[in-house]
Amino acid sequence: MQPVLDYLTQNQSRFIDELCQYVRFPSVSAQPQHKRDLQNCAEWLLKHCQQIGLDARLCPTAGNPVVLARTPRRSRRNGPLAHARGSVRPHFLVYGHYDVQPPEPFELWKTPPFEPRIEGRSLFARGASDNKGQNLAHFKAVEAYLRTGTELPCDITFVIEGEEEVGSKNLAPFLRQNKAELRCDTIVISDTGMPTPRHPALTYALRGITAFEIILHGPARDLHSGIFGGTVDNPAMALSQLLAKLRDKNGRVAIPGFYDEVRPLSGYERKQFARLPITSREFRKMLGVPKLFGERGFTPHERRSARPTIEINGLTSGYQGEGSKTIVPAWARAKLTFRLVPDQDPARINKLIVRHLKRLCPPTVRMEIKSGHGAEAYLVSPTGPEMQAGLRALKKAFGFEPVLMREGGSIPIVNDFKHILKADALLLGLALPDDNAHSPNEKFNLDCFAKGQLMSAWLWQELSSMKRET
Ligand code: BES
Ligand code: ZN
């Protein structure tokens, strides 16, 4: 391992340059005008894979291409296909995404989102942490093996997609089409967080999600609010009243049946959560709110990772420019997402929500509902051998005892990995809570980048030497 570790140490500054190149692509999957940038980003990544010695290709999908890259497979002639321990040589898949969230609002960025800036040990750019920096860490570890001629104890396939931030809807068909090639023992993903630089983390649960857009249509055009106001309903007002009914005063989602399948938290889990190293006070300060809010009876960590929620992600209506304009707007629109937990079924929840919204809509406006992406929550036992291997790799790389946690974000494809490839995900996140994922001034900590590479380098050893069933 020493040559691999030395290689990583010696090449950090080049790796940082490469990460800067990677984050320069405005690969914003939600915005159609960036289609070409996504393609260019995928092509850059393809070239990078080829340069470090991977067999790589771009796989077109109905949306953005998937970058598929494999460590060179040993041929039958050159070596036994069987693993040293008598079982089959293990195969692991690294999943990540090269698409990013929209950078808006631009004016809140200290420097432009796609012009990387390094300040101290932070690299600022949209996508630096979520997820380009995190997936590049794995590439660098594998590069270290390939470039130093150190034999990898396993086969590795990278699947880096360009639609994670919009729900990964074209990836499941891709997995089905390439099922044989992608058959693997475990999926390795670094796209989650860790509580502090001294607390590397293994995540064993993610929330699911279901997304909607609601549009209330009122008059045929914006109207003079003096001439007509008072005779027609105001769509912005009607929408506000409707939205306000979706959450009760205890912070619970006020949709009948919404909690029916929610699996309660065990006392053991709640005890473990309470040990995580962040206090409510620190949390409040980091988020810049006067007081925390959330479902009554649960701690902030429980609320953000293990309880379902409703959020308004965007709210638009009427005049948004400077000064005033006295109108009754023709329409009002809200973008909503609900985070889901085990065992809520997104399809069932979706129906409950639509039914309730229709009931709440007053007859004075016309409601249009668009259903968006959806994903089930993910939960895996943290006691399996792969998890233990992950914990050992984290400890070796970071030098601190890792923590086990649940995360509130969603990675829609993890359940498809489970159903289609029959493989669990090992979630080894490198993002810090103040990385500003999805916010202005996103950053990635360069120590997390370097330690993430070490973690990946150790991981292949730990995963491959674990006792496996033949
Ligand atoms: N990296 C995140 C998911 C994440 C973040 C998991 C933090 C755990 C902790 C991922 O890129 C993401 O943002 N996913 C979206 C998915 C959605 C758009 C379907 C999310 O969670 O909002
Ligand atoms: Zn994200």
Short mmCIF file of C-alpha atoms and ligand atoms in Angstrom, two decimals, residues 95 97 99-101 129-131 134 163-168 189-194 203 205-211 304 313 337 339 373-375 405-413 427 429 431 437-438, ligand 1:
data_model
loop_
_atom_site.label_atom_id
_atom_site.label_comp_id
_atom_site.label_asym_id
_atom_site.label_seq_id
_atom_site.Cartn_x
_atom_site.Cartn_y
_atom_site.Cartn_z
CA TYR A 95 -21.71 5.62 -8.10
CA HIS A 97 -23.05 12.30 -10.29
CA ASP A 99 -24.68 17.16 -12.58
CA VAL A 100 -25.20 19.99 -10.10
CA GLN A 101 -28.01 22.05 -8.64
CA SER A 129 -18.87 19.04 -2.62
CA ASP A 130 -22.10 17.76 -4.24
CA ASN A 131 -20.77 15.72 -5.91
CA GLN A 134 -16.48 13.42 -3.66
CA GLU A 163 -29.33 13.45 -13.69
CA GLU A 164 -29.15 12.76 -9.97
CA GLU A 165 -30.26 16.26 -9.03
CA VAL A 166 -33.43 15.85 -11.09
CA GLY A 167 -34.42 12.39 -9.87
CA SER A 168 -32.26 9.94 -11.92
CA ILE A 189 -21.19 6.09 -2.82
CA SER A 190 -19.63 9.25 -1.45
CA ASP A 191 -22.50 11.73 -1.76
CA THR A 192 -23.53 12.24 1.86
CA GLY A 193 -22.10 14.09 4.83
CA MET A 194 -20.00 13.79 7.96
CA THR A 203 -24.69 6.60 6.56
CA ALA A 205 -30.38 5.51 5.83
CA LEU A 206 -31.57 8.21 3.45
CA ARG A 207 -34.93 9.88 3.16
CA GLY A 208 -37.11 9.42 0.11
CA ILE A 209 -38.85 12.22 -1.72
CA THR A 210 -41.88 13.15 -3.76
CA ALA A 211 -42.06 16.42 -5.72
CA ARG A 304 -33.73 16.27 9.56
CA ASN A 313 -38.96 24.99 -2.52
CA THR A 337 -41.27 18.45 -1.96
CA ARG A 339 -39.25 14.02 2.32
CA HIS A 373 -39.68 12.97 -9.30
CA GLY A 374 -40.09 10.50 -6.49
CA ALA A 375 -37.94 8.07 -4.59
CA MET A 405 -25.84 8.08 11.02
CA ARG A 406 -28.99 8.61 9.00
CA GLU A 407 -29.17 11.42 6.47
CA GLY A 408 -32.07 13.54 5.37
CA GLY A 409 -31.13 13.99 1.72
CA SER A 410 -32.12 11.57 -1.02
CA ILE A 411 -30.17 9.60 -3.61
CA PRO A 412 -33.01 8.32 -5.75
CA ILE A 413 -31.14 5.49 -7.43
CA LEU A 427 -22.55 5.49 1.93
CA GLY A 429 -19.86 10.81 2.75
CA ALA A 431 -19.33 16.65 2.83
CA ALA A 437 -24.65 22.09 -0.75
CA HIS A 438 -27.51 23.48 -2.91
N1 BES B 1 -25.81 14.56 -2.20
C1 BES B 1 -27.20 14.77 -2.20
C2 BES B 1 -27.95 13.87 -1.26
C3 BES B 1 -27.59 13.98 0.18
C4 BES B 1 -27.11 15.14 0.72
C5 BES B 1 -27.77 12.90 0.95
C6 BES B 1 -26.78 15.18 2.05
C7 BES B 1 -27.47 12.97 2.27
C8 BES B 1 -26.97 14.10 2.82
C9 BES B 1 -27.79 14.61 -3.57
O1 BES B 1 -26.98 15.13 -4.58
C10 BES B 1 -29.08 15.39 -3.62
O2 BES B 1 -29.07 16.54 -3.37
N2 BES B 1 -30.17 14.72 -3.96
C11 BES B 1 -31.41 15.38 -4.17
C12 BES B 1 -32.30 14.40 -4.88
C13 BES B 1 -33.57 14.94 -5.38
C14 BES B 1 -33.39 16.13 -6.28
C15 BES B 1 -34.37 13.88 -6.08
C16 BES B 1 -32.01 15.82 -2.85
O3 BES B 1 -31.87 15.14 -1.83
O4 BES B 1 -32.63 16.88 -2.83
#
